[in-house]
């Protein structure tokens, strides 16, 4: 029986099973089996997957990478070429983009790489089309733009989310608040620091048993689901922010547009007419959570034209030094910082000082 057939069988059984307290245990087991099969699909056994990314591996450049995902002919290529001025082949027939087309947009001093990922079709996560390679590239993005045709039903949104979820991509979610540590002995030590609506000790044990884990410490720090626990055990999930770009708004009424604006994480645009691009770029900036640091050579004015751009979880002075050159930290003595992260301007700081957006820094070497 093929992996796809096994997956279909488990999905059918899950669809037939009523969801209640009595079946939670059984459903948890099925979900764990499904996750293991999906992992086998992504990384086939034997490790001979060398050809998986042919024509798709694009070198990461710039300060952030955005992937455009969507069904064929929703306007991804038009959006990319109008945003970045890159010529991505645009045609009125489906599937014109067959390899990943990179482009770059400069915004607020940051260099942002845009990738037009070929149309993801249903079943991409099962290896249909060239979906597997496309989604492998999507996993390396800092932000995903799901481009949807505003005239097509919202069912497309659900289908794409389902495809990405099946590949371990979690959209607009935080990692589950679960402590998980394997041990050599001592059995399963289960603690929950708050009330659980779905998981109990037995379900946790049976999910771990499916992974042949019989000794581990598990701490549930928030009300979590079986899916959350499986994500933590699998350990290969990526949590990526996502914006839904609803294209072709030039073909709908103002009343319909008002309704669309209420959809969370969503920006309506017309790629063809370049409508609402400012709003889109502003939202992209918010979701990328980038921090700009300006440099100031000794005795000169700060350079406000080309900031050093860092992700917001890595903004210590040490991160700044490593971004410029790995040897810089060896010669580092202290830094002078101006801006909202310090009490005095300038303030003398060490390598652990965490900077904020639009701070100015001057390095002093040994």
mmCIF file of C-alpha atoms in Angstrom:
data_model
loop_
_atom_site.group_PDB
_atom_site.id
_atom_site.type_symbol
_atom_site.label_atom_id
_atom_site.label_comp_id
_atom_site.label_asym_id
_atom_site.label_seq_id
_atom_site.Cartn_x
_atom_site.Cartn_y
_atom_site.Cartn_z
ATOM 1 C CA UNK A 1 0.000 0.000 0.000
ATOM 2 C CA UNK A 2 1.488 3.346 -1.004
ATOM 3 C CA UNK A 3 2.037 6.215 1.456
ATOM 4 C CA UNK A 4 -0.636 8.276 -0.337
ATOM 5 C CA UNK A 5 -3.144 5.441 -0.012
ATOM 6 C CA UNK A 6 -2.358 5.113 3.711
ATOM 7 C CA UNK A 7 -2.796 8.884 4.166
ATOM 8 C CA UNK A 8 -6.148 8.806 2.333
ATOM 9 C CA UNK A 9 -7.310 5.869 4.496
ATOM 10 C CA UNK A 10 -6.452 7.687 7.754
ATOM 11 C CA UNK A 11 -8.053 10.947 6.554
ATOM 12 C CA UNK A 12 -11.247 9.043 5.679
ATOM 13 C CA UNK A 13 -11.320 7.377 9.089
ATOM 14 C CA UNK A 14 -10.817 10.774 10.802
ATOM 15 C CA UNK A 15 -13.679 12.251 8.747
ATOM 16 C CA UNK A 16 -15.965 9.384 9.795
ATOM 17 C CA UNK A 17 -15.071 9.615 13.495
ATOM 18 C CA UNK A 18 -17.307 11.829 15.602
ATOM 19 C CA UNK A 19 -15.401 14.329 17.705
ATOM 20 C CA UNK A 20 -16.092 13.932 21.430
ATOM 21 C CA UNK A 21 -14.295 13.092 24.664
ATOM 22 C CA UNK A 22 -14.560 9.352 24.052
ATOM 23 C CA UNK A 23 -12.898 9.525 20.624
ATOM 24 C CA UNK A 24 -10.225 12.166 21.474
ATOM 25 C CA UNK A 25 -7.729 9.423 22.323
ATOM 26 C CA UNK A 26 -8.316 7.569 19.023
ATOM 27 C CA UNK A 27 -8.193 10.783 16.944
ATOM 28 C CA UNK A 28 -4.927 11.774 18.632
ATOM 29 C CA UNK A 29 -3.388 8.475 17.548
ATOM 30 C CA UNK A 30 -4.628 8.867 13.963
ATOM 31 C CA UNK A 31 -3.223 12.405 13.799
ATOM 32 C CA UNK A 32 0.188 11.159 14.965
ATOM 33 C CA UNK A 33 0.173 8.401 12.308
ATOM 34 C CA UNK A 34 -0.796 10.942 9.665
ATOM 35 C CA UNK A 35 1.997 13.323 10.668
ATOM 36 C CA UNK A 36 4.566 10.501 10.416
ATOM 37 C CA UNK A 37 3.368 9.508 6.929
ATOM 38 C CA UNK A 38 3.428 13.127 5.759
ATOM 39 C CA UNK A 39 7.013 13.454 7.008
ATOM 40 C CA UNK A 40 7.956 10.386 4.934
ATOM 41 C CA UNK A 41 6.450 12.081 1.882
ATOM 42 C CA UNK A 42 8.491 15.250 2.406
ATOM 43 C CA UNK A 43 11.742 13.407 3.148
ATOM 44 C CA UNK A 44 11.552 10.069 1.355
ATOM 45 C CA UNK A 45 13.513 7.233 2.992
ATOM 46 C CA UNK A 46 16.901 6.491 1.496
ATOM 47 C CA UNK A 47 17.857 10.158 1.407
ATOM 48 C CA UNK A 48 18.174 10.123 -2.380
ATOM 49 C CA UNK A 49 16.156 13.295 -2.742
ATOM 50 C CA UNK A 50 18.952 15.242 -4.375
ATOM 51 C CA UNK A 51 16.859 16.312 -7.340
ATOM 52 C CA UNK A 52 13.979 17.617 -5.219
ATOM 53 C CA UNK A 53 14.813 21.279 -5.492
ATOM 54 C CA UNK A 54 15.999 21.478 -9.094
ATOM 55 C CA UNK A 55 15.368 24.929 -10.509
ATOM 56 C CA UNK A 56 13.849 25.992 -7.205
ATOM 57 C CA UNK A 57 16.760 26.672 -4.886
ATOM 58 C CA UNK A 58 17.191 30.407 -5.022
ATOM 59 C CA UNK A 59 20.093 31.875 -3.043
ATOM 60 C CA UNK A 60 18.834 33.959 -0.135
ATOM 61 C CA UNK A 61 19.745 37.609 -0.604
ATOM 62 C CA UNK A 62 18.757 40.808 1.144
ATOM 63 C CA UNK A 63 17.320 41.270 4.629
ATOM 64 C CA UNK A 64 14.176 39.141 4.267
ATOM 65 C CA UNK A 65 12.526 36.721 1.878
ATOM 66 C CA UNK A 66 8.851 36.722 0.867
ATOM 67 C CA UNK A 67 7.175 33.883 -1.016
ATOM 68 C CA UNK A 68 4.143 34.448 -3.226
ATOM 69 C CA UNK A 69 1.869 31.406 -3.088
ATOM 70 C CA UNK A 70 -1.398 30.925 -4.924
ATOM 71 C CA UNK A 71 -3.365 28.974 -7.466
ATOM 72 C CA UNK A 72 -2.461 29.469 -11.128
ATOM 73 C CA UNK A 73 -3.550 32.730 -12.790
ATOM 74 C CA UNK A 74 -4.494 34.729 -9.689
ATOM 75 C CA UNK A 75 -2.068 37.511 -10.626
ATOM 76 C CA UNK A 76 1.077 36.587 -8.666
ATOM 77 C CA UNK A 77 3.405 37.299 -11.581
ATOM 78 C CA UNK A 78 1.752 40.663 -12.318
ATOM 79 C CA UNK A 79 2.037 41.615 -8.656
ATOM 80 C CA UNK A 80 5.712 40.619 -8.554
ATOM 81 C CA UNK A 81 6.647 42.440 -11.748
ATOM 82 C CA UNK A 82 4.783 45.601 -10.674
ATOM 83 C CA UNK A 83 6.231 45.530 -7.146
ATOM 84 C CA UNK A 84 9.813 44.750 -8.079
ATOM 85 C CA UNK A 85 9.999 45.742 -11.705
ATOM 86 C CA UNK A 86 11.194 42.221 -12.445
ATOM 87 C CA UNK A 87 9.847 40.675 -15.559
ATOM 88 C CA UNK A 88 8.078 37.513 -14.502
ATOM 89 C CA UNK A 89 6.397 35.989 -17.548
ATOM 90 C CA UNK A 90 2.749 37.071 -17.463
ATOM 91 C CA UNK A 91 0.165 35.371 -19.620
ATOM 92 C CA UNK A 92 -3.566 34.828 -19.491
ATOM 93 C CA UNK A 93 -3.195 31.047 -19.465
ATOM 94 C CA UNK A 94 -2.492 28.924 -16.418
ATOM 95 C CA UNK A 95 0.935 27.765 -15.212
ATOM 96 C CA UNK A 96 3.255 30.246 -16.858
ATOM 97 C CA UNK A 97 5.674 30.260 -13.911
ATOM 98 C CA UNK A 98 7.498 26.945 -13.850
ATOM 99 C CA UNK A 99 10.510 27.871 -11.735
ATOM 100 C CA UNK A 100 10.923 30.255 -8.847
ATOM 101 C CA UNK A 101 11.387 33.800 -10.127
ATOM 102 C CA UNK A 102 13.266 36.095 -7.742
ATOM 103 C CA UNK A 103 12.846 39.842 -7.548
ATOM 104 C CA UNK A 104 13.932 42.478 -5.046
ATOM 105 C CA UNK A 105 12.010 45.400 -3.612
ATOM 106 C CA UNK A 106 13.666 48.127 -1.529
ATOM 107 C CA UNK A 107 11.481 49.509 1.243
ATOM 108 C CA UNK A 108 12.415 51.722 4.202
ATOM 109 C CA UNK A 109 16.091 50.986 3.561
ATOM 110 C CA UNK A 110 15.629 47.206 3.615
ATOM 111 C CA UNK A 111 16.285 44.912 0.684
ATOM 112 C CA UNK A 112 13.463 42.371 0.467
ATOM 113 C CA UNK A 113 13.662 39.352 -1.824
ATOM 114 C CA UNK A 114 10.396 38.368 -3.527
ATOM 115 C CA UNK A 115 9.869 34.848 -4.864
ATOM 116 C CA UNK A 116 7.038 33.971 -7.206
ATOM 117 C CA UNK A 117 6.501 30.317 -6.354
ATOM 118 C CA UNK A 118 4.812 28.347 -9.146
ATOM 119 C CA UNK A 119 1.075 27.803 -8.776
ATOM 120 C CA UNK A 120 0.397 25.441 -5.917
ATOM 121 C CA UNK A 121 -2.347 23.038 -6.845
ATOM 122 C CA UNK A 122 -4.377 20.745 -4.660
ATOM 123 C CA UNK A 123 -2.309 17.798 -3.575
ATOM 124 C CA UNK A 124 1.016 19.652 -3.628
ATOM 125 C CA UNK A 125 1.909 18.257 -0.214
ATOM 126 C CA UNK A 126 1.348 14.750 -1.629
ATOM 127 C CA UNK A 127 3.965 15.402 -4.299
ATOM 128 C CA UNK A 128 1.571 16.293 -7.135
ATOM 129 C CA UNK A 129 2.674 18.870 -9.686
ATOM 130 C CA UNK A 130 5.978 20.245 -8.452
ATOM 131 C CA UNK A 131 4.341 21.214 -5.205
ATOM 132 C CA UNK A 132 6.876 19.499 -2.971
ATOM 133 C CA UNK A 133 9.794 21.612 -4.237
ATOM 134 C CA UNK A 134 7.692 24.778 -4.156
ATOM 135 C CA UNK A 135 6.662 24.246 -0.558
ATOM 136 C CA UNK A 136 10.266 23.423 0.418
ATOM 137 C CA UNK A 137 11.201 26.940 -0.759
ATOM 138 C CA UNK A 138 8.124 28.407 0.970
ATOM 139 C CA UNK A 139 9.473 27.002 4.288
ATOM 140 C CA UNK A 140 12.565 29.238 3.996
ATOM 141 C CA UNK A 141 10.540 32.467 3.698
ATOM 142 C CA UNK A 142 10.183 35.100 6.442
ATOM 143 C CA UNK A 143 6.698 35.960 5.208
ATOM 144 C CA UNK A 144 4.222 34.265 2.891
ATOM 145 C CA UNK A 145 1.795 36.178 0.697
ATOM 146 C CA UNK A 146 -1.138 34.010 -0.306
ATOM 147 C CA UNK A 147 -2.470 35.655 -3.452
ATOM 148 C CA UNK A 148 -6.175 35.006 -4.031
ATOM 149 C CA UNK A 149 -8.562 36.002 -6.799
ATOM 150 C CA UNK A 150 -11.282 38.075 -5.145
ATOM 151 C CA UNK A 151 -13.833 36.739 -7.662
ATOM 152 C CA UNK A 152 -13.186 33.095 -6.745
ATOM 153 C CA UNK A 153 -14.708 31.591 -3.586
ATOM 154 C CA UNK A 154 -12.739 31.689 -0.341
ATOM 155 C CA UNK A 155 -12.437 27.909 -0.645
ATOM 156 C CA UNK A 156 -9.102 28.526 -2.391
ATOM 157 C CA UNK A 157 -7.751 30.112 0.788
ATOM 158 C CA UNK A 158 -8.625 26.981 2.785
ATOM 159 C CA UNK A 159 -7.097 24.647 0.183
ATOM 160 C CA UNK A 160 -3.764 26.515 0.157
ATOM 161 C CA UNK A 161 -3.680 26.684 3.964
ATOM 162 C CA UNK A 162 -4.311 22.921 4.045
ATOM 163 C CA UNK A 163 -1.460 22.287 1.584
ATOM 164 C CA UNK A 164 0.991 24.428 3.582
ATOM 165 C CA UNK A 165 -0.147 22.918 6.911
ATOM 166 C CA UNK A 166 0.499 19.433 5.517
ATOM 167 C CA UNK A 167 4.107 20.484 4.938
ATOM 168 C CA UNK A 168 4.625 21.668 8.496
ATOM 169 C CA UNK A 169 4.142 25.378 7.744
ATOM 170 C CA UNK A 170 2.065 27.107 10.427
ATOM 171 C CA UNK A 171 0.609 30.451 9.335
ATOM 172 C CA UNK A 172 0.148 33.361 11.757
ATOM 173 C CA UNK A 173 0.626 31.059 14.756
ATOM 174 C CA UNK A 174 3.008 31.011 17.678
ATOM 175 C CA UNK A 175 4.793 27.747 18.590
ATOM 176 C CA UNK A 176 2.709 25.787 21.154
ATOM 177 C CA UNK A 177 3.603 26.434 24.789
ATOM 178 C CA UNK A 178 4.652 22.851 25.507
ATOM 179 C CA UNK A 179 7.765 21.668 27.325
ATOM 180 C CA UNK A 180 9.027 18.393 25.844
ATOM 181 C CA UNK A 181 12.215 16.586 26.808
ATOM 182 C CA UNK A 182 13.154 12.998 26.015
ATOM 183 C CA UNK A 183 14.853 10.952 28.773
ATOM 184 C CA UNK A 184 16.610 7.596 29.032
ATOM 185 C CA UNK A 185 14.379 6.214 31.760
ATOM 186 C CA UNK A 186 11.580 7.115 34.167
ATOM 187 C CA UNK A 187 8.538 6.755 31.911
ATOM 188 C CA UNK A 188 6.290 9.597 30.779
ATOM 189 C CA UNK A 189 6.149 12.397 33.324
ATOM 190 C CA UNK A 190 3.057 14.474 32.420
ATOM 191 C CA UNK A 191 2.114 17.832 33.970
ATOM 192 C CA UNK A 192 -0.420 20.464 32.911
ATOM 193 C CA UNK A 193 -0.188 23.917 34.487
ATOM 194 C CA UNK A 194 -3.753 24.809 33.390
ATOM 195 C CA UNK A 195 -7.032 23.047 32.538
ATOM 196 C CA UNK A 196 -6.964 20.993 29.302
ATOM 197 C CA UNK A 197 -10.034 20.569 27.102
ATOM 198 C CA UNK A 198 -8.540 18.004 24.687
ATOM 199 C CA UNK A 199 -5.449 16.303 26.090
ATOM 200 C CA UNK A 200 -5.103 14.059 29.128
ATOM 201 C CA UNK A 201 -2.247 11.877 30.364
ATOM 202 C CA UNK A 202 -3.462 8.777 28.490
ATOM 203 C CA UNK A 203 -3.798 10.568 25.141
ATOM 204 C CA UNK A 204 -0.347 12.124 25.562
ATOM 205 C CA UNK A 205 1.137 8.693 26.330
ATOM 206 C CA UNK A 206 -0.522 7.034 23.329
ATOM 207 C CA UNK A 207 0.628 9.786 20.918
ATOM 208 C CA UNK A 208 4.202 9.452 22.241
ATOM 209 C CA UNK A 209 3.964 5.637 22.029
ATOM 210 C CA UNK A 210 3.146 6.017 18.314
ATOM 211 C CA UNK A 211 6.579 7.716 18.040
ATOM 212 C CA UNK A 212 8.147 4.942 20.157
ATOM 213 C CA UNK A 213 8.843 7.461 22.938
ATOM 214 C CA UNK A 214 8.342 5.873 26.357
ATOM 215 C CA UNK A 215 10.464 8.160 28.551
ATOM 216 C CA UNK A 216 9.925 11.935 28.461
ATOM 217 C CA UNK A 217 8.918 14.995 30.462
ATOM 218 C CA UNK A 218 5.857 16.762 28.984
ATOM 219 C CA UNK A 219 4.582 20.063 30.391
ATOM 220 C CA UNK A 220 1.475 21.696 28.921
ATOM 221 C CA UNK A 221 1.566 25.399 29.793
ATOM 222 C CA UNK A 222 -1.594 26.404 27.897
ATOM 223 C CA UNK A 223 -4.743 24.649 26.658
ATOM 224 C CA UNK A 224 -3.326 22.727 23.681
ATOM 225 C CA UNK A 225 -4.538 20.198 21.123
ATOM 226 C CA UNK A 226 -3.236 16.832 19.908
ATOM 227 C CA UNK A 227 -2.014 18.636 16.763
ATOM 228 C CA UNK A 228 0.061 21.007 18.918
ATOM 229 C CA UNK A 229 1.705 18.115 20.746
ATOM 230 C CA UNK A 230 2.460 16.317 17.457
ATOM 231 C CA UNK A 231 4.024 19.532 16.086
ATOM 232 C CA UNK A 232 6.366 19.704 19.088
ATOM 233 C CA UNK A 233 7.315 16.004 18.863
ATOM 234 C CA UNK A 234 7.921 16.234 15.089
ATOM 235 C CA UNK A 235 10.109 19.270 15.774
ATOM 236 C CA UNK A 236 10.285 20.346 12.113
ATOM 237 C CA UNK A 237 7.463 22.893 12.013
ATOM 238 C CA UNK A 238 8.079 26.437 10.820
ATOM 239 C CA UNK A 239 5.978 29.347 12.075
ATOM 240 C CA UNK A 240 5.630 31.986 9.357
ATOM 241 C CA UNK A 241 3.532 35.154 9.283
ATOM 242 C CA UNK A 242 1.142 35.338 6.340
ATOM 243 C CA UNK A 243 -0.779 38.071 4.506
ATOM 244 C CA UNK A 244 -3.731 37.242 2.268
ATOM 245 C CA UNK A 245 -3.546 39.432 -0.835
ATOM 246 C CA UNK A 246 -6.977 39.653 -2.478
ATOM 247 C CA UNK A 247 -6.338 40.635 -6.077
ATOM 248 C CA UNK A 248 -8.599 42.008 -8.853
ATOM 249 C CA UNK A 249 -10.583 44.432 -6.640
ATOM 250 C CA UNK A 250 -11.159 46.557 -9.767
ATOM 251 C CA UNK A 251 -13.863 43.994 -10.619
ATOM 252 C CA UNK A 252 -15.977 44.244 -7.441
ATOM 253 C CA UNK A 253 -18.266 46.820 -5.804
ATOM 254 C CA UNK A 254 -17.405 49.213 -2.951
ATOM 255 C CA UNK A 255 -19.805 47.323 -0.645
ATOM 256 C CA UNK A 256 -17.991 44.047 -1.320
ATOM 257 C CA UNK A 257 -14.661 45.788 -0.702
ATOM 258 C CA UNK A 258 -15.862 46.975 2.723
ATOM 259 C CA UNK A 259 -16.610 43.357 3.698
ATOM 260 C CA UNK A 260 -13.195 42.152 2.467
ATOM 261 C CA UNK A 261 -11.406 44.745 4.601
ATOM 262 C CA UNK A 262 -12.780 42.988 7.697
ATOM 263 C CA UNK A 263 -10.992 39.703 6.888
ATOM 264 C CA UNK A 264 -7.996 39.337 9.274
ATOM 265 C CA UNK A 265 -4.437 39.466 7.818
ATOM 266 C CA UNK A 266 -5.837 40.610 4.493
ATOM 267 C CA UNK A 267 -4.985 43.367 1.970
ATOM 268 C CA UNK A 268 -7.181 43.959 -1.097
ATOM 269 C CA UNK A 269 -5.276 45.145 -4.204
ATOM 270 C CA UNK A 270 -5.366 45.365 -7.964
ATOM 271 C CA UNK A 271 -1.996 44.137 -9.248
ATOM 272 C CA UNK A 272 -2.910 45.220 -12.788
ATOM 273 C CA UNK A 273 -3.782 48.821 -11.846
ATOM 274 C CA UNK A 274 -1.245 48.954 -8.965
ATOM 275 C CA UNK A 275 -4.016 49.906 -6.531
ATOM 276 C CA UNK A 276 -3.351 49.835 -2.771
ATOM 277 C CA UNK A 277 0.340 48.888 -3.065
ATOM 278 C CA UNK A 278 1.228 51.388 -0.283
ATOM 279 C CA UNK A 279 -1.080 49.578 2.117
ATOM 280 C CA UNK A 280 0.401 46.223 1.102
ATOM 281 C CA UNK A 281 4.022 47.370 1.553
ATOM 282 C CA UNK A 282 3.206 48.878 4.960
ATOM 283 C CA UNK A 283 1.601 45.614 6.105
ATOM 284 C CA UNK A 284 4.559 43.610 4.736
ATOM 285 C CA UNK A 285 6.874 45.826 6.811
ATOM 286 C CA UNK A 286 4.776 45.270 9.963
ATOM 287 C CA UNK A 287 4.668 41.493 9.508
ATOM 288 C CA UNK A 288 8.394 41.140 8.740
ATOM 289 C CA UNK A 289 9.241 42.853 12.062
ATOM 290 C CA UNK A 290 12.570 44.249 10.890
ATOM 291 C CA UNK A 291 14.719 46.706 12.835
ATOM 292 C CA UNK A 292 16.910 49.366 11.147
ATOM 293 C CA UNK A 293 20.181 50.388 12.776
ATOM 294 C CA UNK A 294 22.099 53.378 11.385
ATOM 295 C CA UNK A 295 25.881 53.515 11.563
ATOM 296 C CA UNK A 296 27.950 56.517 12.616
ATOM 297 C CA UNK A 297 31.670 56.624 11.781
ATOM 298 C CA UNK A 298 33.755 58.513 14.377
ATOM 299 C CA UNK A 299 33.627 62.291 13.888
ATOM 300 C CA UNK A 300 31.029 62.045 11.087
ATOM 301 C CA UNK A 301 27.254 62.317 10.782
ATOM 302 C CA UNK A 302 25.175 59.091 10.883
ATOM 303 C CA UNK A 303 24.539 57.398 7.538
ATOM 304 C CA UNK A 304 20.754 57.427 7.211
ATOM 305 C CA UNK A 305 20.745 56.113 3.633
ATOM 306 C CA UNK A 306 21.691 52.460 4.143
ATOM 307 C CA UNK A 307 20.721 51.005 7.520
ATOM 308 C CA UNK A 308 21.864 47.616 8.761
ATOM 309 C CA UNK A 309 18.606 45.636 8.942
ATOM 310 C CA UNK A 310 18.131 42.956 11.618
ATOM 311 C CA UNK A 311 15.212 40.649 12.546
ATOM 312 C CA UNK A 312 13.526 41.922 15.722
ATOM 313 C CA UNK A 313 14.570 38.891 17.802
ATOM 314 C CA UNK A 314 18.261 39.477 17.032
ATOM 315 C CA UNK A 315 19.011 43.136 17.701
ATOM 316 C CA UNK A 316 21.821 42.957 20.259
ATOM 317 C CA UNK A 317 25.040 44.854 19.483
ATOM 318 C CA UNK A 318 26.705 41.450 18.971
ATOM 319 C CA UNK A 319 24.112 40.504 16.294
ATOM 320 C CA UNK A 320 24.801 43.831 14.588
ATOM 321 C CA UNK A 321 28.565 43.141 14.535
ATOM 322 C CA UNK A 322 28.067 39.602 13.169
ATOM 323 C CA UNK A 323 25.830 40.892 10.388
ATOM 324 C CA UNK A 324 28.604 43.221 9.184
ATOM 325 C CA UNK A 325 31.551 40.828 9.598
ATOM 326 C CA UNK A 326 32.175 37.869 11.893
ATOM 327 C CA UNK A 327 35.632 39.152 12.887
ATOM 328 C CA UNK A 328 34.255 42.489 14.075
ATOM 329 C CA UNK A 329 33.200 41.089 17.454
ATOM 330 C CA UNK A 330 36.804 40.009 18.196
ATOM 331 C CA UNK A 331 37.990 43.627 17.949
ATOM 332 C CA UNK A 332 34.949 45.033 19.797
ATOM 333 C CA UNK A 333 35.649 47.195 22.869
ATOM 334 C CA UNK A 334 32.345 49.032 23.390
ATOM 335 C CA UNK A 335 29.714 50.897 21.388
ATOM 336 C CA UNK A 336 28.072 54.318 21.621
ATOM 337 C CA UNK A 337 24.325 54.207 20.963
ATOM 338 C CA UNK A 338 21.824 57.011 20.316
ATOM 339 C CA UNK A 339 18.080 56.328 20.210
ATOM 340 C CA UNK A 340 15.093 54.890 22.052
ATOM 341 C CA UNK A 341 16.963 51.872 23.509
ATOM 342 C CA UNK A 342 19.172 54.038 25.757
ATOM 343 C CA UNK A 343 18.548 56.531 28.591
ATOM 344 C CA UNK A 344 21.346 58.930 27.630
ATOM 345 C CA UNK A 345 22.402 60.039 24.142
ATOM 346 C CA UNK A 346 24.961 58.719 23.454
ATOM 347 C CA UNK A 347 25.274 55.872 25.917
ATOM 348 C CA UNK A 348 28.253 53.532 26.253
ATOM 349 C CA UNK A 349 27.061 49.923 25.924
ATOM 350 C CA UNK A 350 28.461 46.390 25.734
ATOM 351 C CA UNK A 351 27.830 43.672 23.166
ATOM 352 C CA UNK A 352 24.678 42.382 24.936
ATOM 353 C CA UNK A 353 22.798 45.690 24.686
ATOM 354 C CA UNK A 354 19.520 45.251 22.737
ATOM 355 C CA UNK A 355 18.821 48.026 20.220
ATOM 356 C CA UNK A 356 15.542 49.340 18.833
ATOM 357 C CA UNK A 357 14.358 50.491 15.406
ATOM 358 C CA UNK A 358 16.262 53.509 14.043
ATOM 359 C CA UNK A 359 18.937 53.548 16.759
ATOM 360 C CA UNK A 360 22.328 54.967 15.749
ATOM 361 C CA UNK A 361 25.516 53.100 16.673
ATOM 362 C CA UNK A 362 29.228 53.899 16.691
ATOM 363 C CA UNK A 363 31.639 51.016 17.333
ATOM 364 C CA UNK A 364 34.860 51.513 19.291
ATOM 365 C CA UNK A 365 37.516 48.861 18.653
ATOM 366 C CA UNK A 366 40.181 47.604 21.048
#
